[in-house]
Short mmCIF file of C-alpha atoms in Angstrom, two decimals:
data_model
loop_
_atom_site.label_atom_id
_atom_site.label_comp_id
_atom_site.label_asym_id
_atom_site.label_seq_id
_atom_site.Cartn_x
_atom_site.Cartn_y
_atom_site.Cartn_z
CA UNK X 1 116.23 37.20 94.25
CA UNK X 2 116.67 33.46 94.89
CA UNK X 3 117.12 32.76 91.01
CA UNK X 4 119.69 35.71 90.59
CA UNK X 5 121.43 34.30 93.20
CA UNK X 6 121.16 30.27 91.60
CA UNK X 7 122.24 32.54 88.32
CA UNK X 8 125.55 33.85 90.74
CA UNK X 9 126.00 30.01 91.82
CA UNK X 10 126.08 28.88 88.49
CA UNK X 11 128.25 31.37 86.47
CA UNK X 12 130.34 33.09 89.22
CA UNK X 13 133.58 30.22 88.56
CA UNK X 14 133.14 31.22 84.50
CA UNK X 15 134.38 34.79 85.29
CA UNK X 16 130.58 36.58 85.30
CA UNK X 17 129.34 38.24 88.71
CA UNK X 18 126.33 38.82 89.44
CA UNK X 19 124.93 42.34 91.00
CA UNK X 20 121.49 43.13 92.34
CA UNK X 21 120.28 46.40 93.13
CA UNK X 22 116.82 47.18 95.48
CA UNK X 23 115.53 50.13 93.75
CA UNK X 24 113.16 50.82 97.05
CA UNK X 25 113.05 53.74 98.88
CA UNK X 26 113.03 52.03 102.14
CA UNK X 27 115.57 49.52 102.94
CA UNK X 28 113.58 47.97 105.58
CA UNK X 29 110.91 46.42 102.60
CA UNK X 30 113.91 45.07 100.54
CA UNK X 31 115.40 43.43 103.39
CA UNK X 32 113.36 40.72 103.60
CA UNK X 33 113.58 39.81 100.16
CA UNK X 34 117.84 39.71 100.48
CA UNK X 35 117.55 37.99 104.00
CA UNK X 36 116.09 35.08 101.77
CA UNK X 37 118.20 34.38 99.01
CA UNK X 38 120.85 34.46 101.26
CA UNK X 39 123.33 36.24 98.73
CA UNK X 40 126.54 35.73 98.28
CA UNK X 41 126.73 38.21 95.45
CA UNK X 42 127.02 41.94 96.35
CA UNK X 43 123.60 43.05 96.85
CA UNK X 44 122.92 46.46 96.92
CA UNK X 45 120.29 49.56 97.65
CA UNK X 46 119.31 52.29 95.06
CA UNK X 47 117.04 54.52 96.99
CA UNK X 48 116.79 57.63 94.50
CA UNK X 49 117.38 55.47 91.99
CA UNK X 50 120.99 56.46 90.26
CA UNK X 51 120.76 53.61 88.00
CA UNK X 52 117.84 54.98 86.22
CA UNK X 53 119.81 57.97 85.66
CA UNK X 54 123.28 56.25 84.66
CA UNK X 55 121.96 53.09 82.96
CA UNK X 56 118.05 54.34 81.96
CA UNK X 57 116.62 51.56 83.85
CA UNK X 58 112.49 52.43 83.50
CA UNK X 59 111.38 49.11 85.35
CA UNK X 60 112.23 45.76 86.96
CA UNK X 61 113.30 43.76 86.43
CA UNK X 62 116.28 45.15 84.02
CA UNK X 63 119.62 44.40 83.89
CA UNK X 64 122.60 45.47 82.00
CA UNK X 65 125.19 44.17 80.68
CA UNK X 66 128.77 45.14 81.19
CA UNK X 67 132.56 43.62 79.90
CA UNK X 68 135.41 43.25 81.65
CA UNK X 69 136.64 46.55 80.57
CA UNK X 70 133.30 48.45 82.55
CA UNK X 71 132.21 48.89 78.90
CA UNK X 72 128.44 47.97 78.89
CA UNK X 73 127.49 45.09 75.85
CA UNK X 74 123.44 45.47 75.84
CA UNK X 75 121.66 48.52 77.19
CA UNK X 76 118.72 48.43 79.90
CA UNK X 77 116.60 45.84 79.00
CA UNK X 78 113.77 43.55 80.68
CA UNK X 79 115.85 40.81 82.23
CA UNK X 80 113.32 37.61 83.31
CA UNK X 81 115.11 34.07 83.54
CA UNK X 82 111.76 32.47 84.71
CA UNK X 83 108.89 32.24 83.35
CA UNK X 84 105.76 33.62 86.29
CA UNK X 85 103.52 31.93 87.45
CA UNK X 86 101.12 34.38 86.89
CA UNK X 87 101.58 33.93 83.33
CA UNK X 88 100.02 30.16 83.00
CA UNK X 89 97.90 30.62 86.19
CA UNK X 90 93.85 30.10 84.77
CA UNK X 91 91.91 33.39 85.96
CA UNK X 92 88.98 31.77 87.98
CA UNK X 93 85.82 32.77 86.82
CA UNK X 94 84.81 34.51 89.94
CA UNK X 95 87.88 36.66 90.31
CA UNK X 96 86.69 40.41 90.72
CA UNK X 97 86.51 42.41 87.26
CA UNK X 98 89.60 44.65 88.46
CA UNK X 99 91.94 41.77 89.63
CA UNK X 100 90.95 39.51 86.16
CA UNK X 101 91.97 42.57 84.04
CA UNK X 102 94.92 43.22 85.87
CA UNK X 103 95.84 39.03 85.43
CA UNK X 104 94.88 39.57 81.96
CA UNK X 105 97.50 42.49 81.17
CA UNK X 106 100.27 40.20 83.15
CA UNK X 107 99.42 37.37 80.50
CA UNK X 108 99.93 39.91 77.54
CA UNK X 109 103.54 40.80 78.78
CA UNK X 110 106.02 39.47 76.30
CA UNK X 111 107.95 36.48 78.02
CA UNK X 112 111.67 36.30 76.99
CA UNK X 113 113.02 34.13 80.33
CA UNK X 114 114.32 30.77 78.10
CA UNK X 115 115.98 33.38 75.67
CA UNK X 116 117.09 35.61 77.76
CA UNK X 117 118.83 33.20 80.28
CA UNK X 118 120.21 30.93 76.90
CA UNK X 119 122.04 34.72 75.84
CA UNK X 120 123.66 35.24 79.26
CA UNK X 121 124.99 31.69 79.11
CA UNK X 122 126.03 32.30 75.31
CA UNK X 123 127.79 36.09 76.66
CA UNK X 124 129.64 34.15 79.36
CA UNK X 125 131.07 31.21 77.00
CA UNK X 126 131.90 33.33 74.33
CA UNK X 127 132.93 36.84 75.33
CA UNK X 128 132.23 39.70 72.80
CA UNK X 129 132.30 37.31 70.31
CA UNK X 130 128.63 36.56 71.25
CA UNK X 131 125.84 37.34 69.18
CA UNK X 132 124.20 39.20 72.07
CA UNK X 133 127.78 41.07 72.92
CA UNK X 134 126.73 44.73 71.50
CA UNK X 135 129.18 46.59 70.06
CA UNK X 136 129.21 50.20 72.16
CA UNK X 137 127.24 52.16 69.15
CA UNK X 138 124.61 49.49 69.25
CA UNK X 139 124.31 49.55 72.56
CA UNK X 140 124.32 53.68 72.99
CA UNK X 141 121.52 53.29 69.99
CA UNK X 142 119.28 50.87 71.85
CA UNK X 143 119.17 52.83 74.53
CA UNK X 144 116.14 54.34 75.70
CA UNK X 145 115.05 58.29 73.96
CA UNK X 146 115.86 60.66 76.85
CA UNK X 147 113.83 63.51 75.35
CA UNK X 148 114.20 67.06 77.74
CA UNK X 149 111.07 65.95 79.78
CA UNK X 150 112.82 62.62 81.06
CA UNK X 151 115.70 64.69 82.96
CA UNK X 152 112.99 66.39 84.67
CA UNK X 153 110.91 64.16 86.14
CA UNK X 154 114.24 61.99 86.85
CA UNK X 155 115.08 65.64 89.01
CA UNK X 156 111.68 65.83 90.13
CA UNK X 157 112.04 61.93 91.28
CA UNK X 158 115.35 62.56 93.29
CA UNK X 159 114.18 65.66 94.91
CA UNK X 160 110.75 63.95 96.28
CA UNK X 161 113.12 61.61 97.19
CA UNK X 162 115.16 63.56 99.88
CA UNK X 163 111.71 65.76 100.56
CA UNK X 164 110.18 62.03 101.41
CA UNK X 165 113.06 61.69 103.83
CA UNK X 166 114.13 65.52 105.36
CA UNK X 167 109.94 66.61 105.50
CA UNK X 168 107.61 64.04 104.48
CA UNK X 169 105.72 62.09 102.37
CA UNK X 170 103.11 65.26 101.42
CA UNK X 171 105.79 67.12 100.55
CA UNK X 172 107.43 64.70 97.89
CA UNK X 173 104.41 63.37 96.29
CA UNK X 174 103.73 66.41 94.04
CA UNK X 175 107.21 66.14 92.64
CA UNK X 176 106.47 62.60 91.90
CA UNK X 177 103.52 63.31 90.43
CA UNK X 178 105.11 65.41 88.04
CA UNK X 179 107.63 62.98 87.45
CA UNK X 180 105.13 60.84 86.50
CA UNK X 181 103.52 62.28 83.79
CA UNK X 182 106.79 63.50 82.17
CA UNK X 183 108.32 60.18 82.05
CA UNK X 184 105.08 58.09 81.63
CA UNK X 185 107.45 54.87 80.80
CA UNK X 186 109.14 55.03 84.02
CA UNK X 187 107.83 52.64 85.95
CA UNK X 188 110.20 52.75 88.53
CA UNK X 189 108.85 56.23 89.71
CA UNK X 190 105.51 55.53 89.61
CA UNK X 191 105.32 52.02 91.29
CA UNK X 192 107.85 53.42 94.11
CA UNK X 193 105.35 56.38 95.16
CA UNK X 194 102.49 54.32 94.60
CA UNK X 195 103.99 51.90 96.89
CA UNK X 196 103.70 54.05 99.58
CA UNK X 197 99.93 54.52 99.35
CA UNK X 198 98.78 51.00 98.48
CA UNK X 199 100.61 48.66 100.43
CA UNK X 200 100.22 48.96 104.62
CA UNK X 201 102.75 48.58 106.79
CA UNK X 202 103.78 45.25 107.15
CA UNK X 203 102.05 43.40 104.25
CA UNK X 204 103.71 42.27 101.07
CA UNK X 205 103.63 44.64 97.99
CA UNK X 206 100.11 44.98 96.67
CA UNK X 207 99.88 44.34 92.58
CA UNK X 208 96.97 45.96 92.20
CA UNK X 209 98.18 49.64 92.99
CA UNK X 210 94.87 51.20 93.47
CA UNK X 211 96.17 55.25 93.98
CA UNK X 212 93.14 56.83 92.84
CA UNK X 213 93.01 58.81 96.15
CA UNK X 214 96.21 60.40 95.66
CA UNK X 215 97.44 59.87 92.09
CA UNK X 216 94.14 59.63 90.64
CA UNK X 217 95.56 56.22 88.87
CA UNK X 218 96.27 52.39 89.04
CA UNK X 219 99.27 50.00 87.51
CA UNK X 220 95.93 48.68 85.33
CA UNK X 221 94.69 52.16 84.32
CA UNK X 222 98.64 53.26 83.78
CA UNK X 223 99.37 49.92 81.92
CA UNK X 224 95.97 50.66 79.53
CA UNK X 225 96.94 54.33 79.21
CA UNK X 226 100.44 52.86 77.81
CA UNK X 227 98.89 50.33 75.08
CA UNK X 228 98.19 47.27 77.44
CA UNK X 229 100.52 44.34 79.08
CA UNK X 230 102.22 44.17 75.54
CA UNK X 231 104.07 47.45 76.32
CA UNK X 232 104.88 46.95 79.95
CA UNK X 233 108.00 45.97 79.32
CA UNK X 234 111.13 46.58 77.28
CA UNK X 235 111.55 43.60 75.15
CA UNK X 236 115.28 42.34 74.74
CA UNK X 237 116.19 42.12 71.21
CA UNK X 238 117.91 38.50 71.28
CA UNK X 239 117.53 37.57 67.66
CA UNK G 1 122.03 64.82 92.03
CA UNK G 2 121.62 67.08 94.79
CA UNK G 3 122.94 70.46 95.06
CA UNK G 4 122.53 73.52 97.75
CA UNK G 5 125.13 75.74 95.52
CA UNK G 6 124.96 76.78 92.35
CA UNK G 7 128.35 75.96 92.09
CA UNK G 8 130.05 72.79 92.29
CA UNK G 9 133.42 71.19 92.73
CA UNK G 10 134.41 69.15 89.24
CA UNK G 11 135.34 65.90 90.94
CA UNK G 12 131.84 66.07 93.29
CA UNK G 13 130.38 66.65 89.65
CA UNK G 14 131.70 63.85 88.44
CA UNK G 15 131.08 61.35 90.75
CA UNK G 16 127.27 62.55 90.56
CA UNK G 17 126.58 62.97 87.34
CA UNK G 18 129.66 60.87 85.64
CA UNK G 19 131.02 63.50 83.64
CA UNK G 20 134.42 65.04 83.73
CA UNK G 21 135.90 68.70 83.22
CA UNK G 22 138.58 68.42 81.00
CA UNK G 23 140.72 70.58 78.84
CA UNK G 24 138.59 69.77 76.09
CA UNK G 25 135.36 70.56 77.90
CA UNK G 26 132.90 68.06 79.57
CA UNK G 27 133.27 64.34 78.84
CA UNK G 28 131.76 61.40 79.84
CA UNK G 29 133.31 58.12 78.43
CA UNK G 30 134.30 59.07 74.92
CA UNK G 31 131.73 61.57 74.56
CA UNK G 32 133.22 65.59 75.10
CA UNK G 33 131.45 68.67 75.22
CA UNK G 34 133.11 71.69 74.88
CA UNK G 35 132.10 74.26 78.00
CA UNK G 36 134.92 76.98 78.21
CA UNK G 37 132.51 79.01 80.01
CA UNK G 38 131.19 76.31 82.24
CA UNK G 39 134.60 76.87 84.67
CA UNK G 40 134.22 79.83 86.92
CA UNK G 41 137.55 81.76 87.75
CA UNK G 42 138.19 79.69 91.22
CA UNK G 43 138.10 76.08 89.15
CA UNK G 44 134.47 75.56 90.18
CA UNK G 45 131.50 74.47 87.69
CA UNK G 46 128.58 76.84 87.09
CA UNK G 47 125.38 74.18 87.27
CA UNK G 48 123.59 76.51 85.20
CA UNK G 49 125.65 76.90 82.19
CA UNK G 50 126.29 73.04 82.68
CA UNK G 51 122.67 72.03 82.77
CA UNK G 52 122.00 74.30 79.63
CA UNK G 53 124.84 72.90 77.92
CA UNK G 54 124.21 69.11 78.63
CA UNK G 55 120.55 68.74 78.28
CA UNK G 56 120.42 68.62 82.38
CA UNK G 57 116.98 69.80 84.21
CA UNK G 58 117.57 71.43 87.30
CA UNK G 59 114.39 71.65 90.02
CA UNK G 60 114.69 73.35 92.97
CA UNK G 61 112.62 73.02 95.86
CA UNK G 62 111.55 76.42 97.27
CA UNK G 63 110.85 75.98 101.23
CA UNK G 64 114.78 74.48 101.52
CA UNK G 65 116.78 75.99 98.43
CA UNK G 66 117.82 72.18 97.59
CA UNK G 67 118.42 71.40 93.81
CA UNK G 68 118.25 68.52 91.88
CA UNK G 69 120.48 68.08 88.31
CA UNK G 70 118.71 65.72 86.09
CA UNK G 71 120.39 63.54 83.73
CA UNK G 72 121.78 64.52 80.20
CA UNK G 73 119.23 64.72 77.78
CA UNK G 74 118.37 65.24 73.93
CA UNK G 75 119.51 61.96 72.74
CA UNK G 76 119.68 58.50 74.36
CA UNK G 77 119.67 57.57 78.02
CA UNK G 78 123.15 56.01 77.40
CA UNK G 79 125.70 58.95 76.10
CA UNK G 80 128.59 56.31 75.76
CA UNK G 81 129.06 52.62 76.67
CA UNK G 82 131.58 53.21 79.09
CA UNK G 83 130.19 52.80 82.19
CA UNK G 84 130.18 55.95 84.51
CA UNK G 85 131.81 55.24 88.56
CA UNK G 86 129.03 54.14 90.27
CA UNK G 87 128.88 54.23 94.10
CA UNK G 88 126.08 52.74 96.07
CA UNK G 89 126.10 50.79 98.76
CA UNK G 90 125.64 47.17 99.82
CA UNK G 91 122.66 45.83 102.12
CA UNK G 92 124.86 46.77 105.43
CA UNK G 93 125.63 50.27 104.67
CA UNK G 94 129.26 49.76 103.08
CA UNK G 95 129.99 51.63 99.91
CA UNK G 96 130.22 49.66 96.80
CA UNK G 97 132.25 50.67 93.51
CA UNK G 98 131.09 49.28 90.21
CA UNK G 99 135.06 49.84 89.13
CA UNK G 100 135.73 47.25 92.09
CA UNK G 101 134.28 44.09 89.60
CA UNK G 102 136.49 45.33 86.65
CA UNK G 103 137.89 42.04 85.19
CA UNK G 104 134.69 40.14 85.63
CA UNK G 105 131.87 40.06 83.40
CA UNK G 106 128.97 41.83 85.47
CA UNK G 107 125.08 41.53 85.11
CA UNK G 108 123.72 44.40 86.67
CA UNK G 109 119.77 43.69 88.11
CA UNK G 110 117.65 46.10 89.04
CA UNK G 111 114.56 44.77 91.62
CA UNK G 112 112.37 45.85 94.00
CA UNK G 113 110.29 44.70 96.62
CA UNK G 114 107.69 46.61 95.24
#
């Protein structure tokens, strides 16, 4: 959040604005996070997630791009602009064998930040004349496939979502399981449910995402199951 | 979205699913289906014939009756570049339109805290 916001800062007198949207379920575990950056760009919550609908975002973070016309100029896309720590962090040798794969996948994930915050500042100087400035069939092409399967589980996702709220969490988590294995690349669904199981009240996120018990998974076992960190995340095109 | 009928008023359509009944059928940016069925005799939608037409899953859950309309499908997750009117709202509960940045170049973020 603090480097979206910096982003804001530095671009909002050069015409772009900057949006950020909580995809979390509960307000109360974003809040934190946008009590720190102290925005001054809108800042908003996403609790069924509509943008994965509208936009096809599968993960975060992902951004779109959109003109001053509302016309969108790159589709969903992985949207870093800094590099991780994680990513150049050495794995000490005594690390358990679960947390030093996990920190291996991390290290795999394609790393576009420099790029990726160069083509924003490119988009903002130049308009649509911008290399990265889609035209609308390119971007409608690069789009995510939305196969049958991936309405579903985004159906299945929104009703767990108001059973989470109107009965329960027991009630929405078969939905989401369902969800789940229709739309395996979503990654939004699955580490919003698991969310819920891993992490206790009060603590930060957990990374590891050990659901065994109820989804009989993990982010490492779903990130394997997918091909490994190199497929985690949707890699902007920016050449 | 969400739905208890299996009817539906066209503009509540559109504002949840970002696509329009027109003369020319459904449309969504400068995409347009044709649906002359899809508009039942008192101007409502049918959500069946919709979802059939457009691709859209529709769940139900069976202790409540609620439904839930999945997006369009059979093709990309983006039907047209124009981006649908988006409503959510801001970090103190006040709605937010996407259509209120118009004239600004936006870059839309999606986080979480998870």
């Amino acid at each position: 959040m603090p480097g979206w916001q910096a982003l804001h800062e530095e671009f909002e007198a050069k015409g772009l604005t900057v949006l950020t949207v909580a995809l979390d379920l509960e307000k109360s575990k974003a809040q934190p996070w946008v009590d720190e950056a102290s925005p001054t760009h809108p800042s908003l919550i996403d609790p069924t997630h509509v943008i994965d609908r509208a936009l096809g975002i599968v993960n975060v973070p992902m951004a779109v791009w959109i003109d001053e016309t509302g016309t969108l100029v790159r589709p969903a896309e992985g949207a870093s602009i800094e590099v991780s720590p994680l990513r150049s962090a050495e794995i000490p040798e005594e690390t358990p064998d679960r947390l030093k794969a996990l920190l291996t996948e991390v290290k795999k994930m394609p790393d576009t930040a420099e790029a990726y915050r160069d083509a924003i500042a490119d988009w903002v100087e130049h308009g649509a004349d911008s290399a990265y400035a889609l035209t609308p069939e390119e971007v409608v092409a690069r789009s995510q496939a939305r196969p049958p399967e991936h309405s579903k589980a985004a159906a299945l996702f929104e009703l767990g979502c108001h059973l989470f709220e109107t009965v329960g969490k027991d009630a929405a988590v078969p939905l989401w399981k369902e969800a789940h294995a229709l739309h395996r690349e979503n990654w939004t669904y699955k580490r919003q449910a698991w969310t819920l199981e891993s992490t206790a009240e009060g603590e930060p996120s957990d990374l590891m995402q050990e659901v065994g018990d109820v989804y009989g998974t993990s982010w490492l076992d779903d990130v394997m199951a997918l091909g490994g960190g190199e497929n985690y995340v949707v890699v902007p095109t920016l050449d | 979205m969400l739905l208890t009928e299996t009817t539906i008023d066209p503009a509540e359509f559109l504002t949840g699913t970002g696509w329009e009944a027109k003369p020319e059928g459904l449309c969504k940016g400068d995409m347009c289906v044709p649906a002359p069925e899809a508009v039942t005799a008192d101007g409502q939608l049918d959500v069946e014939t919709i979802a059939e037409r457009l691709g859209m899953a529709l769940v139900s859950d069976s202790e409540s009756g609620v439904k839930a309309l999945g997006p369009e499908s059979g093709g990309r997750a983006l039907t047209t570049a124009v981006v649908p009117e988006l409503e959510l709202t801001d970090m103190d509960g006040n709605p937010f339109k996407l259509s209120s940045l118009h004239g600004r170049k936006v870059l839309l973020v999606a986080w979480a805290s998870w």
